[in-house]
Coordinates of C-alpha atoms in Angstrom, one line a residue:
X1 CA 2.7 33.9 -1.1
X2 CA 3.7 37.2 -2.8
X3 CA 6.8 37.8 -5.0
X4 CA 10.2 36.3 -5.6
X5 CA 11.3 37.0 -2.0
X6 CA 8.6 34.9 -0.5
X7 CA 9.4 32.1 -2.9
X8 CA 13.0 32.4 -2.0
X9 CA 12.1 32.1 1.7
X10 CA 10.0 29.0 1.1
X11 CA 12.8 27.3 -0.8
X12 CA 15.3 28.3 1.9
X13 CA 13.1 26.7 4.5
X14 CA 12.6 23.5 2.5
X15 CA 16.3 23.2 1.9
X16 CA 17.0 23.6 5.6
X17 CA 14.6 20.7 6.3
X18 CA 15.5 18.2 3.5
X19 CA 18.9 19.4 2.4
X20 CA 19.7 21.4 -0.7
X21 CA 20.4 18.3 -2.8
X22 CA 16.8 17.1 -2.2
X23 CA 15.0 20.2 -3.2
X24 CA 14.7 20.1 -6.9
X25 CA 13.9 23.2 -9.0
X26 CA 13.9 24.2 -12.6
X27 CA 11.9 22.9 -15.6
X28 CA 14.4 20.3 -16.7
X29 CA 15.3 18.9 -13.3
X30 CA 11.7 18.6 -12.2
X31 CA 10.4 17.0 -15.4
X32 CA 10.6 13.3 -14.2
X33 CA 8.3 14.3 -11.2
X34 CA 5.8 16.7 -12.7
X35 CA 5.3 14.9 -16.0
X36 CA 3.0 11.9 -15.8
X37 CA 3.6 8.5 -17.3
X38 CA 0.7 9.0 -19.8
X39 CA -0.9 12.3 -18.8
X40 CA -0.3 15.4 -16.7
X41 CA 2.3 18.2 -16.5
X42 CA 2.6 21.6 -15.1
X43 CA 5.0 24.1 -13.4
X44 CA 6.0 23.7 -9.8
X45 CA 7.9 25.8 -7.3
X46 CA 9.9 22.8 -6.2
X47 CA 10.0 19.1 -5.7
X48 CA 11.1 18.0 -2.3
X49 CA 12.4 14.6 -1.5
X50 CA 12.4 14.1 2.3
X51 CA 14.6 11.4 3.8
X52 CA 12.6 10.6 6.9
X53 CA 8.9 10.8 8.0
X54 CA 9.8 13.6 10.4
X55 CA 11.3 15.6 7.5
X56 CA 8.1 14.9 5.5
X57 CA 6.0 16.3 8.4
X58 CA 8.2 19.4 8.6
X59 CA 8.0 19.9 4.9
X60 CA 4.2 19.7 5.1
X61 CA 4.2 22.3 7.9
X62 CA 6.3 24.6 5.9
X63 CA 4.0 24.4 2.9
X64 CA 0.9 24.9 5.0
X65 CA 2.5 28.0 6.6
X66 CA 3.4 29.4 3.2
X67 CA -0.1 28.6 1.8
X68 CA 1.4 26.4 -0.9
X69 CA -0.5 23.6 -2.7
X70 CA 0.9 20.2 -1.9
X71 CA 1.0 17.3 -4.4
X72 CA 2.3 14.1 -2.9
X73 CA 3.8 11.6 -5.3
X74 CA 5.3 8.1 -4.8
X75 CA 6.5 6.4 -8.0
X76 CA 4.8 8.5 -10.7
X77 CA 3.4 5.5 -12.4
X78 CA -0.2 6.6 -12.6
X79 CA -2.0 6.7 -15.9
X80 CA -4.4 9.7 -15.3
X81 CA -2.1 12.4 -14.0
X82 CA -3.4 12.0 -10.4
X83 CA 0.0 12.8 -8.7
X84 CA 1.2 15.5 -11.1
X85 CA 0.2 19.1 -11.7
X86 CA -2.3 19.8 -14.5
X87 CA -1.4 23.0 -16.3
X88 CA -0.8 26.3 -14.6
X89 CA -4.3 27.2 -13.5
X90 CA -3.6 27.1 -9.7
X91 CA -4.2 30.0 -7.4
X92 CA -1.2 29.2 -5.2
X93 CA 2.4 27.9 -5.8
X94 CA 2.7 24.2 -6.1
X95 CA 5.2 22.1 -4.1
X96 CA 5.5 18.4 -4.9
X97 CA 6.7 16.0 -2.2
X98 CA 8.3 12.9 -3.7
X99 CA 8.3 10.0 -1.2
X100 CA 10.7 7.8 -3.1
X101 CA 13.3 7.9 -0.3
X102 CA 10.8 6.7 2.3
X103 CA 10.7 3.0 1.4
X104 CA 10.4 1.3 4.7
X105 CA 8.6 -2.1 4.9
X106 CA 8.0 -3.9 8.2
X107 CA 6.4 -7.4 8.4
X108 CA 4.2 -7.9 11.4
X109 CA 2.0 -10.7 12.7
X110 CA 4.5 -13.3 11.4
X111 CA 4.2 -11.7 7.9
X112 CA 0.4 -12.0 7.8
X113 CA 0.3 -8.2 7.8
X114 CA 2.7 -5.5 6.7
X115 CA 3.3 -1.8 7.5
X116 CA 4.4 0.2 4.5
X117 CA 5.9 3.7 4.4
X118 CA 5.0 6.1 1.5
X119 CA 7.7 5.1 -1.0
X120 CA 7.5 1.3 -0.5
X121 CA 6.9 -0.4 -3.9
X122 CA 4.9 -3.5 -4.7
X123 CA 8.0 -5.1 -6.1
X124 CA 9.9 -4.6 -2.9
X125 CA 7.0 -5.9 -0.9
X126 CA 6.8 -9.0 -3.1
X127 CA 10.5 -9.7 -2.5
X128 CA 10.1 -9.2 1.2
X129 CA 7.2 -11.7 1.4
X130 CA 8.7 -14.3 -0.9
X131 CA 10.7 -16.2 1.7
X132 CA 7.4 -16.6 3.7
X133 CA 5.5 -17.9 0.6
X134 CA 3.2 -14.9 0.8
X135 CA 2.2 -12.1 -1.6
X136 CA 1.0 -8.5 -1.5
X137 CA -2.4 -7.4 -2.9
X138 CA -1.1 -7.2 -6.5
X139 CA 1.6 -9.1 -8.4
X140 CA 2.8 -8.9 -12.0
X141 CA 1.2 -5.7 -13.2
X142 CA 1.9 -2.2 -11.9
X143 CA 4.4 -3.8 -9.6
X144 CA 6.7 -4.3 -12.6
X145 CA 7.0 -0.6 -13.2
X146 CA 7.8 0.3 -9.6
X147 CA 4.3 1.3 -8.5
X148 CA 4.0 2.1 -4.8
X149 CA 1.9 0.2 -2.2
X150 CA 0.6 3.5 -1.0
X151 CA -0.5 4.7 -4.4
X152 CA -2.6 1.5 -4.8
X153 CA -4.4 2.2 -1.5
X154 CA -4.9 5.9 -2.1
X155 CA -6.3 5.2 -5.6
X156 CA -8.4 2.1 -4.7
X157 CA -6.5 0.3 -7.4
X158 CA -7.9 -3.0 -8.5
X159 CA -5.3 -5.4 -9.8
X160 CA -5.6 -8.7 -11.6
X161 CA -6.2 -11.1 -8.7
X162 CA -9.9 -12.0 -8.5
X163 CA -10.1 -13.0 -4.8
X164 CA -8.6 -9.8 -3.4
X165 CA -10.6 -6.9 -4.8
X166 CA -9.4 -3.3 -4.7
X167 CA -6.4 -2.3 -2.6
X168 CA -8.0 -1.2 0.7
X169 CA -7.3 -0.6 4.4
X170 CA -8.9 1.1 7.3
X171 CA -5.5 1.2 9.2
X172 CA -3.4 4.2 8.3
X173 CA -1.3 7.0 9.7
X174 CA -1.9 10.3 8.0
X175 CA -1.7 14.1 8.2
X176 CA -4.9 16.1 7.6
X177 CA -5.4 19.8 7.2
X178 CA -8.5 20.8 9.1
X179 CA -11.0 23.6 8.5
X180 CA -9.1 25.7 11.0
X181 CA -6.0 25.5 8.8
X182 CA -4.1 23.4 11.4
X183 CA -2.2 20.3 10.3
X184 CA -2.9 17.3 12.5
X185 CA -1.5 13.8 12.6
X186 CA -4.1 11.0 12.8
X187 CA -2.9 7.6 14.0
X188 CA -5.4 4.9 13.0
X189 CA -2.6 2.4 12.3
X190 CA -3.4 0.4 15.3
X191 CA 0.1 0.7 16.7
X192 CA 1.0 2.5 19.9
X193 CA 3.8 5.0 19.0
X194 CA 3.4 7.8 21.5
X195 CA 1.5 11.1 21.5
X196 CA 3.6 13.9 19.8
X197 CA 3.6 13.9 16.0
X198 CA 7.4 13.9 15.6
X199 CA 7.8 11.1 18.3
X200 CA 5.2 9.0 16.5
X201 CA 6.9 9.5 13.1
X202 CA 10.4 8.9 14.4
X203 CA 9.5 5.7 16.1
X204 CA 7.6 4.4 13.1
X205 CA 10.5 5.2 10.8
X206 CA 12.9 3.5 13.1
X207 CA 10.7 0.5 13.7
X208 CA 10.7 1.2 17.4
X209 CA 7.7 -0.9 18.3
X210 CA 7.1 -4.6 19.2
X211 CA 4.2 -7.0 18.8
X212 CA 2.6 -5.9 22.1
X213 CA 2.3 -2.3 20.7
X214 CA 0.2 -3.6 17.8
X215 CA -3.6 -3.7 18.4
X216 CA -6.0 -5.8 16.3
X217 CA -9.3 -3.8 16.1
X218 CA -12.1 -6.0 14.9
X219 CA -14.0 -3.0 13.6
X220 CA -11.2 -2.0 11.2
X221 CA -10.1 -4.0 8.2
X222 CA -6.7 -4.3 6.4
X223 CA -8.1 -5.6 3.2
X224 CA -11.5 -6.0 1.4
X225 CA -12.8 -9.2 2.9
X226 CA -16.1 -9.0 1.1
X227 CA -15.0 -8.8 -2.5
X228 CA -14.9 -12.6 -3.1
X229 CA -18.6 -12.8 -2.5
X230 CA -19.4 -9.6 -4.3
X231 CA -17.7 -10.6 -7.6
X232 CA -19.7 -13.9 -7.6
X233 CA -23.0 -12.0 -8.0
X234 CA -23.0 -12.3 -11.8
X235 CA -26.6 -11.3 -12.2
X236 CA -26.2 -8.0 -10.4
X237 CA -27.0 -4.8 -12.4
X238 CA -24.0 -2.9 -11.0
X239 CA -20.2 -3.2 -11.5
X240 CA -18.1 -5.3 -9.2
X241 CA -15.6 -2.6 -8.4
X242 CA -14.8 1.0 -9.4
X243 CA -12.9 3.9 -7.9
X244 CA -15.9 6.0 -6.8
X245 CA -17.7 3.2 -5.0
X246 CA -18.7 4.8 -1.7
X247 CA -18.3 1.4 0.0
X248 CA -14.6 1.6 -0.5
X249 CA -13.9 5.2 0.3
X250 CA -12.5 5.3 3.8
X251 CA -9.9 7.8 5.1
X252 CA -6.6 6.9 3.2
X253 CA -8.4 4.4 0.9
X254 CA -9.5 6.4 -2.1
X255 CA -8.0 9.6 -0.7
X256 CA -6.1 10.4 -4.0
X257 CA -3.6 12.7 -2.3
X258 CA -6.2 14.6 -0.3
X259 CA -4.4 13.4 2.8
X260 CA -0.7 13.1 3.4
X261 CA -0.4 9.4 4.2
X262 CA 2.7 8.3 6.2
X263 CA 2.0 4.6 6.5
X264 CA -0.6 1.9 5.8
X265 CA -1.1 -1.5 7.4
X266 CA -2.3 -4.2 5.1
X267 CA -3.0 -7.9 5.0
X268 CA -0.8 -10.2 3.0
X269 CA -1.9 -13.4 1.3
X270 CA -0.6 -17.0 0.9
X271 CA 1.1 -17.7 -2.3
X272 CA -0.6 -20.6 -4.1
X273 CA 0.7 -23.1 -6.6
X274 CA -1.3 -22.6 -9.8
X275 CA -1.9 -23.7 -13.4
X276 CA -2.8 -21.5 -16.4
X277 CA -5.2 -22.4 -19.1
X278 CA -5.1 -20.4 -22.4
X279 CA -8.5 -20.0 -24.0
X280 CA -9.3 -18.6 -27.5
X281 CA -12.6 -18.1 -29.2
X282 CA -14.4 -16.1 -32.0
X283 CA -17.7 -16.1 -30.0
X284 CA -17.8 -13.7 -27.0
X285 CA -20.6 -15.8 -25.5
X286 CA -18.0 -18.6 -24.9
X287 CA -16.1 -16.5 -22.5
X288 CA -19.3 -15.2 -20.9
X289 CA -20.3 -18.8 -20.2
X290 CA -16.9 -19.6 -18.8
X291 CA -17.0 -16.5 -16.5
X292 CA -20.4 -17.3 -15.1
X293 CA -19.6 -20.9 -14.5
X294 CA -16.3 -20.2 -12.7
X295 CA -17.8 -17.5 -10.5
X296 CA -20.9 -19.5 -9.5
X297 CA -20.0 -23.2 -9.4
X298 CA -16.7 -23.3 -7.6
X299 CA -16.2 -23.2 -3.8
X300 CA -12.8 -21.5 -4.5
X301 CA -12.5 -18.6 -6.9
X302 CA -10.0 -18.6 -9.7
X303 CA -6.8 -16.7 -9.0
X304 CA -6.9 -14.5 -12.2
X305 CA -8.7 -14.3 -15.5
X306 CA -7.1 -11.8 -18.0
X307 CA -8.7 -10.9 -21.3
X308 CA -6.8 -10.0 -24.4
X309 CA -8.2 -9.0 -27.8
X310 CA -6.3 -10.1 -30.9
X311 CA -5.5 -6.4 -31.8
X312 CA -4.1 -5.8 -28.4
X313 CA -2.1 -9.0 -28.7
X314 CA -0.6 -7.7 -32.0
X315 CA 0.2 -4.2 -30.7
X316 CA 1.6 -5.6 -27.5
X317 CA 3.7 -8.2 -29.3
X318 CA 5.4 -5.5 -31.3
X319 CA 5.4 -2.4 -29.1
X320 CA 5.6 -4.1 -25.7
X321 CA 8.5 -6.3 -26.7
X322 CA 11.2 -4.4 -24.9
X323 CA 9.2 -4.5 -21.6
X324 CA 8.6 -8.2 -22.0
X325 CA 12.3 -9.0 -22.7
X326 CA 13.5 -6.7 -19.9
X327 CA 11.4 -8.5 -17.3
X328 CA 12.1 -12.0 -18.9
X329 CA 15.8 -11.6 -18.7
X330 CA 16.5 -9.2 -15.9
X331 CA 13.5 -9.7 -13.6
X332 CA 11.0 -7.2 -12.2
X333 CA 13.5 -5.7 -9.7
X334 CA 15.4 -3.9 -12.5
X335 CA 12.4 -2.5 -14.3
X336 CA 11.8 0.6 -12.1
X337 CA 15.4 1.7 -12.6
X338 CA 15.0 1.2 -16.4
X339 CA 11.9 3.3 -16.4
X340 CA 13.6 6.0 -14.5
X341 CA 16.6 6.0 -16.9
X342 CA 14.2 6.1 -19.8
X343 CA 12.4 9.1 -18.3
X344 CA 15.8 11.0 -18.1
X345 CA 16.7 10.1 -21.6
X346 CA 13.3 11.3 -22.8
X347 CA 13.9 14.6 -21.1
X348 CA 17.3 15.0 -22.8
X349 CA 15.7 14.2 -26.2
X350 CA 13.0 16.8 -25.6
X351 CA 15.5 19.4 -24.6
X352 CA 17.4 19.1 -28.0
X353 CA 14.1 19.0 -30.0
X354 CA 13.9 15.3 -30.6
X355 CA 10.8 14.1 -28.7
X356 CA 10.2 10.4 -29.0
X357 CA 13.7 9.7 -30.4
X358 CA 14.5 7.1 -27.7
X359 CA 11.2 5.2 -28.4
X360 CA 11.9 5.1 -32.1
X361 CA 15.4 3.8 -31.6
X362 CA 14.2 1.1 -29.1
X363 CA 11.5 0.1 -31.5
X364 CA 14.0 -0.2 -34.4
X365 CA 16.2 -2.5 -32.3
X366 CA 13.2 -4.6 -31.2
X367 CA 12.3 -5.1 -34.9
X368 CA 15.6 -6.9 -35.5
X369 CA 15.0 -9.5 -32.8
X370 CA 13.2 -12.8 -33.3
X371 CA 9.7 -13.5 -32.1
X372 CA 9.5 -14.0 -28.3
X373 CA 6.2 -15.7 -27.5
X374 CA 5.4 -19.4 -27.4
X375 CA 4.3 -20.9 -30.7
X376 CA 0.9 -22.1 -29.3
X377 CA 0.1 -18.4 -28.4
X378 CA 0.8 -17.4 -32.0
X379 CA -1.3 -20.2 -33.3
X380 CA -4.3 -19.1 -31.1
X381 CA -3.7 -15.5 -32.2
X382 CA -4.2 -16.6 -35.9
X383 CA -7.3 -18.7 -35.1
X384 CA -9.1 -16.6 -32.5
X385 CA -10.2 -13.0 -31.9
X386 CA -10.8 -13.2 -28.1
X387 CA -8.2 -14.7 -25.7
X388 CA -8.5 -15.5 -21.9
X389 CA -5.6 -16.3 -19.6
X390 CA -7.1 -18.3 -16.7
X391 CA -5.0 -19.0 -13.6
X392 CA -6.5 -21.4 -11.1
X393 CA -5.2 -23.2 -7.9
X394 CA -3.9 -26.7 -8.3
X395 CA -6.8 -28.2 -6.4
X396 CA -9.3 -26.8 -9.0
X397 CA -7.4 -27.9 -12.1
X398 CA -9.3 -31.2 -12.7
X399 CA -12.7 -29.6 -12.4
X400 CA -11.8 -26.6 -14.5
X401 CA -10.2 -28.8 -17.2
X402 CA -13.2 -31.1 -17.4
X403 CA -15.5 -28.1 -17.7
X404 CA -13.4 -26.6 -20.5
X405 CA -13.3 -29.8 -22.4
X406 CA -17.1 -30.2 -22.2
X407 CA -17.7 -26.6 -23.0
X408 CA -15.4 -26.4 -26.1
X409 CA -16.5 -29.8 -27.3
X410 CA -20.0 -28.3 -27.7
X411 CA -18.6 -25.1 -29.2
X412 CA -17.2 -24.8 -32.7
X413 CA -16.0 -21.3 -32.0
X414 CA -13.1 -21.8 -29.6
X415 CA -10.6 -24.0 -27.9
X416 CA -8.1 -24.1 -25.0
X417 CA -4.8 -25.5 -24.0
X418 CA -3.1 -26.1 -20.6
X419 CA 0.1 -24.1 -20.4
X420 CA 3.4 -25.5 -19.3
X421 CA 5.4 -23.4 -16.9
X422 CA 7.2 -21.4 -19.7
X423 CA 4.0 -20.7 -21.6
X424 CA 2.2 -19.6 -18.4
X425 CA 4.9 -17.1 -17.4
X426 CA 5.1 -15.7 -20.9
X427 CA 1.4 -15.4 -21.4
X428 CA 0.9 -13.3 -18.3
X429 CA 4.0 -11.3 -19.0
X430 CA 2.7 -10.5 -22.5
X431 CA -0.6 -9.4 -21.1
X432 CA 1.3 -7.0 -18.8
X433 CA 3.4 -5.7 -21.7
X434 CA 0.2 -4.7 -23.6
X435 CA -0.6 -2.1 -21.0
X436 CA 2.3 0.1 -22.1
X437 CA 2.2 -0.7 -25.8
X438 CA -0.1 2.2 -26.8
X439 CA 2.3 4.7 -25.3
X440 CA 5.2 3.3 -27.3
X441 CA 3.1 3.2 -30.4
X442 CA 2.2 6.9 -30.0
X443 CA 5.9 7.9 -29.4
X444 CA 7.0 5.8 -32.4
X445 CA 4.4 7.2 -34.8
X446 CA 4.0 10.9 -33.9
X447 CA 3.4 11.8 -37.5
X448 CA 0.2 9.8 -37.7
X449 CA -1.0 9.7 -34.0
X450 CA -2.7 12.7 -32.3
X451 CA -2.8 11.0 -28.9
X452 CA -4.2 8.2 -26.8
X453 CA -7.7 7.9 -25.2
X454 CA -7.2 5.5 -22.4
X455 CA -10.3 4.3 -20.5
X456 CA -10.6 1.7 -17.7
X457 CA -14.2 0.7 -17.5
X458 CA -16.2 -1.4 -15.0
X459 CA -19.2 -3.0 -16.8
X460 CA -22.3 -4.3 -15.0
X461 CA -21.8 -7.8 -13.6
X462 CA -24.7 -9.1 -15.6
X463 CA -23.7 -7.4 -18.9
X464 CA -23.5 -10.1 -21.5
X465 CA -22.8 -7.6 -24.3
X466 CA -19.3 -6.8 -23.1
X467 CA -17.7 -6.4 -26.6
X468 CA -17.9 -2.8 -27.5
X469 CA -19.5 -1.5 -30.7
X470 CA -18.5 2.1 -31.4
X471 CA -20.5 4.4 -33.7
X472 CA -19.1 4.7 -37.2
X473 CA -18.1 8.4 -36.7
X474 CA -15.9 7.5 -33.7
X475 CA -14.4 4.5 -35.5
X476 CA -13.3 6.7 -38.3
X477 CA -11.1 8.8 -35.9
X478 CA -9.2 5.8 -34.6
X479 CA -6.1 4.0 -35.9
X480 CA -6.2 1.1 -33.4
X481 CA -8.3 -0.1 -30.4
X482 CA -6.7 -2.2 -27.7
X483 CA -9.0 -4.1 -25.4
X484 CA -7.7 -6.0 -22.4
X485 CA -8.5 -6.4 -18.8
X486 CA -9.6 -8.3 -15.7
X487 CA -12.4 -10.4 -17.3
X488 CA -13.8 -12.2 -14.3
X489 CA -14.3 -8.8 -12.5
X490 CA -15.7 -7.3 -15.8
X491 CA -13.1 -4.6 -15.7
X492 CA -11.7 -3.6 -19.1
X493 CA -8.8 -1.4 -20.2
X494 CA -9.6 0.2 -23.5
X495 CA -6.8 2.2 -25.2
X496 CA -7.7 4.1 -28.4
X497 CA -5.0 5.4 -30.7
X498 CA -6.4 8.5 -32.3
X499 CA -5.6 9.6 -35.8
X500 CA -3.8 12.8 -36.4
X501 CA -6.0 15.8 -36.7
X502 CA -8.8 14.6 -34.4
X503 CA -9.7 15.8 -30.9
X504 CA -9.0 13.1 -28.3
X505 CA -10.9 14.9 -25.6
X506 CA -14.1 15.2 -27.7
X507 CA -13.8 11.5 -28.6
X508 CA -13.4 10.6 -25.0
X509 CA -16.5 12.5 -24.0
X510 CA -18.5 10.9 -26.7
X511 CA -17.4 7.5 -25.4
X512 CA -18.4 8.4 -21.9
X513 CA -22.0 9.0 -23.1
X514 CA -22.1 5.5 -24.5
X515 CA -20.7 4.0 -21.3
X516 CA -23.3 5.9 -19.3
X517 CA -26.1 4.3 -21.5
X518 CA -24.6 0.9 -20.7
X519 CA -24.6 1.4 -17.0
X520 CA -20.9 1.2 -16.7
X521 CA -18.7 3.0 -14.2
X522 CA -15.4 4.7 -15.0
X523 CA -12.6 4.9 -14.1
X524 CA -12.6 1.4 -12.7
X525 CA -9.1 1.3 -11.0
X526 CA -6.8 4.1 -12.2
X527 CA -8.7 6.8 -10.4
X528 CA -10.0 10.0 -11.8
X529 CA -6.7 11.9 -12.0
X530 CA -7.2 15.0 -14.1
X531 CA -8.9 13.0 -16.9
X532 CA -12.2 12.1 -15.4
X533 CA -14.8 14.2 -13.5
X534 CA -15.3 13.0 -10.0
X535 CA -18.9 11.9 -9.3
X536 CA -20.8 13.5 -6.4
X537 CA -19.9 10.8 -3.8
X538 CA -16.2 11.0 -4.7
X539 CA -16.1 14.8 -4.6
X540 CA -17.9 14.8 -1.2
X541 CA -15.2 12.4 0.0
X542 CA -12.5 14.9 -1.2
X543 CA -14.2 17.8 0.4
X544 CA -14.5 16.0 3.7
X545 CA -10.8 14.9 3.7
X546 CA -9.4 18.3 2.6
X547 CA -11.7 21.2 3.5
X548 CA -9.0 23.8 2.8
X549 CA -8.5 22.3 -0.7
X550 CA -4.7 22.4 -0.2
X551 CA -3.7 18.9 -1.1
X552 CA -3.9 17.9 -4.8
X553 CA -6.7 20.4 -5.6
X554 CA -8.4 20.0 -9.0
X555 CA -8.2 16.2 -8.9
X556 CA -11.3 14.8 -10.7
X557 CA -11.8 18.2 -12.4
X558 CA -13.0 19.7 -9.1
X559 CA -12.6 23.3 -7.9
X560 CA -8.9 24.3 -7.5
X561 CA -9.3 27.4 -5.4
X562 CA -8.3 27.7 -1.8
X563 CA -11.0 26.7 0.6
X564 CA -13.1 25.5 -2.3
X565 CA -14.0 29.1 -3.0
X566 CA -16.2 29.7 -6.0
X567 CA -14.3 31.2 -8.9
X568 CA -15.1 34.9 -9.7
X569 CA -18.0 35.5 -12.1

């Protein structure tokens, strides 16, 4: 596309399709879309917000015809910049397509499965399934900040629920740009919707199909049915789950924006009554023994096992307090709107030269409020360095409680208590609040913080030395280290707050070398975005899905050039 006139023509075409009010241009107006939650930013020609699947198809056609790069985005809650531009080093104009107006959810098979459109959120799906006493793949986590169902599938996101594994499906409807430069619609949804692309999309959008149109193909799965056995293999020398695992790269699953996905079909899960045990210890081997026992000696897996280090407890208690209180008092349904409002306020503050002002104000207000966690959690914080939140089904409670009593009677390093309903809810809510605490800390302490290094790491399933020991030269560059994660899956989130004056990228690369020596895989569930280099199997997946390199080029630090052309010497 050459010159302002061509850009003008493209914008005119996009406005004719989606309506002028839904074609966003200008640095300030596009900020909330092109700037990632933690990472990622770059200029765009426009952000288009189609109001129907047919409009989305027509916008894609217009972009392909104009040889524009397409970056699809749902909720913009990713942590590695995977649905935002990364700088201005692209060889074609960038058009972002925001799918937030495409929020359709349709329950099928008596609610045992669901069809979700691109903008459907986990929170909305959770609410839709609640009357049926069923749940989506993930609950209380990214769902609270408005994360999309589609984003989880396209990024092979993991989640906290041990039995369910990464978000995964082999049933999807998507557009793919072939080697011949032609856009084609592929219907692998297992629903008969017609033949012509616009007919298929119109009928899907309108819900014009009935149960007899739905086909159950035994060769295609709507969830990862094998993970429950896989995670039990505690002596395996490989991680349980990670983004680049070739076993879980299939069409839309793990596509990371390399396809334009219109719908996914997924399994849902029964909601189970549960009990939470809160464990604390100063000996990591205690938790290793608990993990091995729970994964190998029970017919039914625990529901969740979330780890929290004392330092993460402290930072989360102070800098995640507003998130905790917002959800506690207003519920998860209000949180996405609160985050969107916060993003707009941040944009206004930046425009007047006061970046981070909103965060500092919120933090000052939070400091005036009383402590918000149950007293027994504070007591364990004072006594123990390592914490584990263990959720099990009601049927498993007696056996788990007996094991924990026997284990900790023999250990002088730790203890546990059985949570009441209030403690259980607040313990898991606190664990969630920790995930955003490092971002708030950075914003509130810009004078001492250079940036955050945020890793999500899958350790080997047999790795008993799961507590990280960093070299002294790296330790000296850090203000704080936050360790938390999905302990039974051996997936850890590791947020490092870097001192002013040090290079976060150099620190991160040094950490990667240490993880490689330990046989770890990374990222585990946030996908490569623009932070990590895609490993060969993942890059091959991207090349196969997008031979023209038109959709989200550069993801995983791969080639950005049209047709994957080699850059000039």
